[in-house]
Coordinates of C-alpha atoms and ligand atoms in Angstrom, one line a residue:
M1 CA 53.4 -89.1 -57.3
N2 CA 50.2 -88.8 -59.2
K3 CA 51.4 -85.7 -60.9
I4 CA 54.6 -87.4 -62.2
L5 CA 52.7 -90.4 -63.5
N6 CA 50.0 -88.3 -65.1
L7 CA 52.7 -86.2 -66.8
L8 CA 54.5 -89.3 -68.1
L9 CA 51.2 -90.7 -69.4
K10 CA 50.0 -87.5 -70.9
N11 CA 53.2 -87.1 -72.9
N12 CA 53.3 -90.8 -73.8
F13 CA 56.7 -91.5 -72.4
Q14 CA 58.1 -94.9 -73.4
R15 CA 60.0 -97.5 -71.3
N16 CA 63.2 -96.5 -73.1
D17 CA 62.7 -92.8 -72.1
C18 CA 64.6 -91.7 -69.0
L19 CA 63.2 -89.9 -65.9
I20 CA 65.9 -87.7 -64.3
S21 CA 65.5 -86.7 -60.7
I22 CA 67.4 -83.6 -59.6
G23 CA 66.8 -82.9 -55.9
G24 CA 66.9 -84.3 -52.4
G25 CA 66.0 -87.7 -51.0
I26 CA 62.3 -87.1 -51.3
T27 CA 62.5 -86.2 -55.0
G28 CA 64.7 -89.1 -55.7
D29 CA 62.6 -91.7 -53.8
V30 CA 59.3 -90.5 -55.4
S31 CA 60.8 -90.3 -58.9
G32 CA 62.5 -93.7 -58.6
F33 CA 59.2 -95.2 -57.5
A34 CA 57.4 -93.6 -60.4
S35 CA 60.0 -94.9 -62.8
S36 CA 59.7 -98.4 -61.4
I37 CA 56.0 -98.7 -61.9
Y38 CA 55.5 -96.6 -65.1
K39 CA 55.0 -99.2 -67.9
R40 CA 56.6 -101.7 -65.4
G41 CA 59.9 -99.7 -65.4
M42 CA 61.5 -96.9 -67.4
K43 CA 65.0 -95.6 -67.3
F44 CA 66.0 -93.6 -64.2
V45 CA 68.8 -91.2 -63.5
N46 CA 69.3 -89.7 -60.1
V47 CA 71.1 -86.4 -59.5
P48 CA 71.1 -86.0 -55.7
T49 CA 71.4 -82.4 -54.5
T50 CA 71.4 -82.8 -50.7
L51 CA 74.1 -84.3 -48.5
L52 CA 71.7 -86.9 -47.3
A53 CA 70.8 -88.0 -50.8
Q54 CA 74.4 -88.0 -51.9
V55 CA 75.6 -90.2 -49.0
D56 CA 72.6 -92.5 -48.7
S57 CA 69.3 -92.3 -50.5
S58 CA 70.6 -92.2 -54.1
I59 CA 72.4 -95.4 -53.6
G60 CA 70.9 -98.9 -53.2
G61 CA 67.7 -98.7 -55.2
K62 CA 65.1 -98.3 -52.4
T63 CA 62.3 -96.1 -53.7
G64 CA 59.0 -95.3 -52.0
V65 CA 56.4 -92.9 -50.7
N66 CA 55.2 -92.2 -47.2
T67 CA 51.6 -92.6 -46.0
A68 CA 49.7 -91.7 -42.8
H69 CA 50.1 -95.3 -41.8
G70 CA 53.8 -95.2 -41.6
K71 CA 57.1 -94.5 -43.4
N72 CA 58.0 -96.3 -46.7
L73 CA 55.3 -98.9 -46.5
I74 CA 54.7 -98.5 -50.2
G75 CA 57.7 -98.8 -52.5
S76 CA 60.0 -100.9 -54.6
F77 CA 63.6 -101.9 -55.1
Y78 CA 64.7 -100.2 -58.4
Q79 CA 68.3 -99.4 -59.2
P80 CA 69.0 -96.2 -61.1
N81 CA 70.8 -96.5 -64.4
L82 CA 73.1 -93.7 -63.3
V83 CA 73.8 -91.5 -60.2
V84 CA 75.6 -88.2 -60.6
S85 CA 76.7 -86.5 -57.4
D86 CA 78.3 -83.1 -57.5
T87 CA 79.3 -81.4 -54.2
N88 CA 78.7 -77.9 -55.9
F89 CA 75.0 -78.5 -55.2
L90 CA 75.8 -78.6 -51.5
K91 CA 76.9 -75.0 -51.4
T92 CA 73.4 -73.7 -51.1
L93 CA 72.3 -76.3 -48.5
P94 CA 71.1 -74.8 -45.1
K95 CA 73.1 -76.0 -42.0
R96 CA 70.1 -77.9 -40.8
E97 CA 70.1 -80.1 -44.0
I98 CA 73.9 -80.6 -43.7
I99 CA 73.3 -82.1 -40.2
C100 CA 70.6 -84.3 -41.7
G101 CA 73.0 -85.7 -44.2
Y102 CA 75.6 -86.1 -41.5
A103 CA 73.1 -88.3 -39.6
E104 CA 73.2 -91.0 -42.3
M105 CA 77.0 -90.7 -42.5
L106 CA 77.2 -91.2 -38.7
K107 CA 74.9 -94.3 -39.1
H108 CA 77.2 -95.7 -41.8
S109 CA 80.2 -95.1 -39.6
L110 CA 78.8 -97.2 -36.7
I111 CA 77.5 -100.3 -38.5
L112 CA 80.5 -101.9 -40.2
K113 CA 83.9 -101.0 -39.0
S114 CA 85.1 -99.0 -36.0
K115 CA 87.7 -97.2 -38.1
N116 CA 84.9 -95.5 -40.0
F117 CA 83.6 -93.9 -36.8
T118 CA 87.2 -93.0 -35.7
F119 CA 87.6 -91.1 -39.0
L120 CA 84.3 -89.3 -38.5
D121 CA 84.9 -88.5 -34.8
K122 CA 88.3 -86.9 -35.7
N123 CA 87.0 -84.9 -38.7
A124 CA 83.3 -84.1 -37.8
S125 CA 83.7 -80.4 -37.3
K126 CA 85.5 -80.0 -40.7
I127 CA 82.9 -82.1 -42.4
L128 CA 80.1 -80.2 -40.9
K129 CA 81.7 -77.0 -42.1
M130 CA 81.9 -78.6 -45.6
K131 CA 85.7 -78.2 -45.7
S132 CA 87.5 -79.7 -48.6
P133 CA 88.9 -82.4 -48.9
F134 CA 87.1 -83.7 -45.8
I135 CA 83.6 -83.4 -47.1
E136 CA 84.4 -85.2 -50.4
K137 CA 86.3 -88.0 -48.6
S138 CA 83.5 -88.5 -46.1
I139 CA 80.9 -88.7 -48.9
I140 CA 82.9 -91.3 -50.8
E141 CA 83.6 -93.4 -47.7
S142 CA 79.9 -93.3 -46.7
C143 CA 78.9 -94.4 -50.3
K144 CA 81.4 -97.2 -50.2
I145 CA 80.0 -98.6 -46.9
K146 CA 76.4 -98.5 -48.3
K147 CA 77.6 -100.0 -51.7
K148 CA 79.3 -102.9 -50.0
I149 CA 76.3 -103.8 -47.9
V150 CA 73.8 -103.4 -50.8
E151 CA 75.9 -105.5 -53.1
L152 CA 75.9 -108.4 -50.6
D153 CA 72.1 -108.2 -49.9
E154 CA 70.3 -106.1 -52.5
N155 CA 66.8 -107.2 -51.5
E156 CA 67.3 -106.9 -47.7
R157 CA 67.0 -110.5 -46.8
N158 CA 69.2 -110.0 -43.8
L159 CA 72.5 -108.1 -43.8
R160 CA 71.1 -105.0 -45.5
K161 CA 68.9 -104.5 -42.4
I162 CA 71.9 -103.0 -40.6
L163 CA 71.4 -99.9 -42.7
N164 CA 68.1 -99.4 -40.8
F165 CA 70.1 -98.9 -37.5
G166 CA 68.2 -96.2 -35.5
H167 CA 65.4 -96.1 -38.1
T168 CA 62.7 -98.1 -36.3
F169 CA 62.7 -95.3 -33.7
A170 CA 63.3 -92.6 -36.3
H171 CA 60.4 -93.6 -38.6
A172 CA 58.0 -93.6 -35.6
Y173 CA 59.3 -90.1 -34.6
E174 CA 58.7 -88.7 -38.1
T175 CA 55.3 -90.3 -38.5
T176 CA 54.1 -89.2 -35.1
L177 CA 54.9 -85.6 -36.1
N178 CA 53.2 -86.2 -39.5
Y179 CA 56.5 -85.8 -41.4
S180 CA 56.4 -82.1 -40.6
K181 CA 59.3 -79.6 -40.9
K182 CA 59.5 -79.7 -37.0
L183 CA 61.6 -82.8 -37.4
N184 CA 63.4 -83.6 -40.7
H185 CA 64.3 -87.2 -41.6
G186 CA 68.0 -86.8 -40.8
E187 CA 67.1 -85.2 -37.4
A188 CA 64.8 -88.1 -36.7
V189 CA 67.7 -90.5 -37.6
L190 CA 69.9 -88.8 -35.0
L191 CA 67.2 -89.1 -32.3
G192 CA 66.7 -92.7 -33.5
I193 CA 70.5 -93.5 -33.2
T194 CA 70.4 -92.0 -29.7
S195 CA 67.4 -94.2 -28.7
A196 CA 69.0 -97.3 -30.2
I197 CA 72.3 -96.8 -28.3
N198 CA 70.4 -96.0 -25.1
F199 CA 68.4 -99.2 -25.5
S200 CA 71.5 -101.2 -26.4
L201 CA 73.1 -99.9 -23.2
K202 CA 70.0 -100.6 -21.1
I203 CA 69.9 -104.3 -22.2
K204 CA 73.7 -104.5 -21.6
L205 CA 74.4 -105.2 -25.2
L206 CA 76.7 -102.2 -25.6
S207 CA 79.6 -101.4 -23.3
K208 CA 79.7 -98.1 -21.4
K209 CA 82.9 -97.2 -23.1
D210 CA 81.5 -97.4 -26.7
Y211 CA 78.2 -95.8 -25.5
F212 CA 80.0 -92.7 -24.1
M213 CA 82.2 -92.4 -27.2
I214 CA 79.1 -92.0 -29.3
K215 CA 77.3 -89.8 -26.8
N216 CA 80.3 -87.5 -26.7
H217 CA 80.3 -87.3 -30.5
F218 CA 76.7 -86.0 -30.3
T219 CA 77.6 -83.5 -27.6
K220 CA 80.8 -82.2 -29.1
N221 CA 79.1 -81.6 -32.5
N222 CA 75.8 -80.3 -31.2
L223 CA 73.8 -83.0 -32.9
P224 CA 70.1 -83.2 -31.9
N225 CA 69.7 -86.0 -29.3
N226 CA 67.0 -84.9 -26.9
L227 CA 63.6 -86.5 -27.4
N228 CA 62.0 -84.1 -25.0
N229 CA 62.5 -81.2 -27.4
Y230 CA 60.0 -82.9 -29.8
F231 CA 57.7 -85.2 -27.8
S232 CA 55.9 -85.5 -24.4
K233 CA 54.3 -88.4 -22.6
K234 CA 51.0 -87.9 -24.4
D235 CA 52.8 -89.1 -27.6
L236 CA 53.8 -92.5 -26.1
Q237 CA 50.9 -94.6 -27.4
K238 CA 51.3 -93.2 -31.0
L239 CA 55.1 -93.7 -30.9
V240 CA 54.7 -97.4 -30.0
L241 CA 51.9 -97.9 -32.5
F242 CA 54.0 -96.7 -35.3
M243 CA 56.9 -98.8 -34.2
K244 CA 54.6 -101.8 -34.2
N245 CA 53.6 -100.9 -37.9
D246 CA 57.3 -101.0 -38.9
K247 CA 57.8 -103.3 -42.0
K248 CA 60.6 -105.2 -40.3
N249 CA 58.2 -106.7 -37.8
T250 CA 57.2 -110.3 -38.5
S251 CA 55.2 -110.9 -35.3
N252 CA 53.4 -108.9 -32.6
L253 CA 56.8 -107.9 -31.3
I254 CA 58.8 -104.9 -32.2
N255 CA 62.0 -105.7 -34.1
L256 CA 65.0 -103.5 -33.2
I257 CA 68.4 -103.2 -34.8
L258 CA 70.9 -102.6 -32.0
L259 CA 74.6 -102.0 -31.4
K260 CA 76.9 -104.6 -29.8
K261 CA 79.9 -102.4 -30.2
I262 CA 81.0 -99.6 -32.6
G263 CA 81.1 -101.3 -36.0
N264 CA 79.1 -104.4 -34.9
I265 CA 75.3 -104.5 -35.2
K266 CA 73.0 -107.0 -33.6
L267 CA 70.0 -107.8 -35.9
N268 CA 66.6 -109.3 -35.3
L269 CA 66.0 -108.7 -31.6
N270 CA 62.3 -108.5 -30.7
F271 CA 60.7 -106.7 -27.8
T272 CA 57.2 -106.4 -26.4
N273 CA 55.2 -103.2 -26.8
R274 CA 55.3 -102.8 -23.0
K275 CA 59.1 -102.9 -23.0
I276 CA 59.4 -100.2 -25.7
Y277 CA 56.7 -98.1 -24.0
D278 CA 58.5 -98.2 -20.7
F279 CA 61.8 -97.4 -22.3
L280 CA 60.4 -94.4 -24.2
K281 CA 58.6 -93.2 -21.1
L282 CA 61.9 -93.2 -19.2
Q283 CA 63.6 -91.3 -22.1
L284 CA 61.0 -88.7 -21.9
M285 CA 61.5 -88.1 -18.2
N286 CA 65.3 -87.6 -18.5
Ligands
NAD301 N1 65.9 -94.5 -50.5 C1 66.7 -94.6 -49.5 O1 67.5 -95.6 -49.4 C2 66.7 -93.6 -48.5 C3 67.7 -93.5 -47.5 C4 67.7 -92.4 -46.6 C5 66.7 -91.5 -46.6 N2 65.7 -91.6 -47.6 C6 64.6 -90.6 -47.6 O2 65.1 -89.4 -48.0 C7 64.3 -88.4 -47.5 C8 65.1 -87.2 -47.0 O3 65.9 -86.7 -48.0 P1 66.5 -85.2 -47.8 O4 67.1 -85.0 -46.5 O5 67.4 -85.0 -49.0 O6 65.2 -84.3 -47.8 P2 64.5 -83.5 -49.0 O7 64.4 -84.2 -50.2 O8 63.2 -83.1 -48.3 O9 65.4 -82.2 -49.1 C9 65.6 -81.3 -48.0 C10 65.4 -79.9 -48.4 O10 66.5 -79.4 -49.1 C11 66.0 -78.7 -50.2 N3 67.2 -78.8 -51.2 C12 67.5 -79.9 -52.0 N4 68.6 -79.6 -52.6 C13 69.1 -78.4 -52.2 C14 70.2 -77.6 -52.5 N5 71.2 -78.1 -53.3 N6 70.4 -76.4 -51.9 C15 69.4 -76.0 -51.1 N7 68.3 -76.7 -50.7 C16 68.1 -77.9 -51.3 C17 64.8 -79.4 -50.6 O11 63.9 -78.5 -51.4 C18 64.1 -79.6 -49.2 O12 63.5 -78.5 -48.7 C19 63.3 -89.0 -46.5 O13 62.0 -89.1 -47.0 C20 64.0 -90.4 -46.3 O14 63.0 -91.3 -46.0 C21 65.7 -92.6 -48.5

């Protein structure tokens, strides 16, 4: 971040100049944030080169940087002047990064309309193998879902929060592991979605039928979903602390975004630290 700003200052870039980001979600988020604060805003073009960045982070104008205190606690809303997505970039992407992008596609498919999940459930193996035209269609569909939500609530007053489905858990998972390569963002999102549906089932918000449809989707497609591969009971305090630091919380309680049924999210449910601690403890025993 400092490097980008120093470079811009040293070369006396003007507001009318354009910063072009070519890279994954991290490059895009950091460059977008730098563009938003440099001389109170310079032009910004994003060329996302990972699946995750093409289906999610390059759209919607959220920019930011991570700190040791938590994920995305410093950032801005700043729309790019242009986004250029080219699937040719994805040819060099490792399988692990494809799964990370798929995580955000899966999230999008669960939050708005059940037919989005039906499409993904039917075509997941072809999408994960990057087969044409499935990969292109799924990227476009995912972008459309995000675009629709962002256009209705750009500054995340309410509706846009549904895009954070699974992310309160996910951000705590990433921060607890210090954003290390042990757990990439997209993998954390998959664990976070698993935790959110487990919690939704536990409080009887989500039906067993919908729960098992999603669970089967994870199993059939070998998507990471076991917390025990990454955490043990000694991490519990840290996990809850980071969930408490989440920016969605407005009180001492932990705010969760949960699933009522496939395609229908329940926002603004708050739970005590104890409830979340006990839930995670149980997950870590299974
Ligand atoms: N702003 C938003 O709305 C939003 C939404 C979702 C996620 N995010 C953020 O996005 C970040 C994750 O993005 P990401 O998954 O793209 O991670 P990333 O930017 O770390 O990229 C993943 C890896 O892929 C490499 N890479 C990039 N393009 C490549 C290509 N074409 N071929 C081969 N390798 C390539 C990168 O060097 C990196 O090692 C997280 O920090 C997350 O918080 C932001």
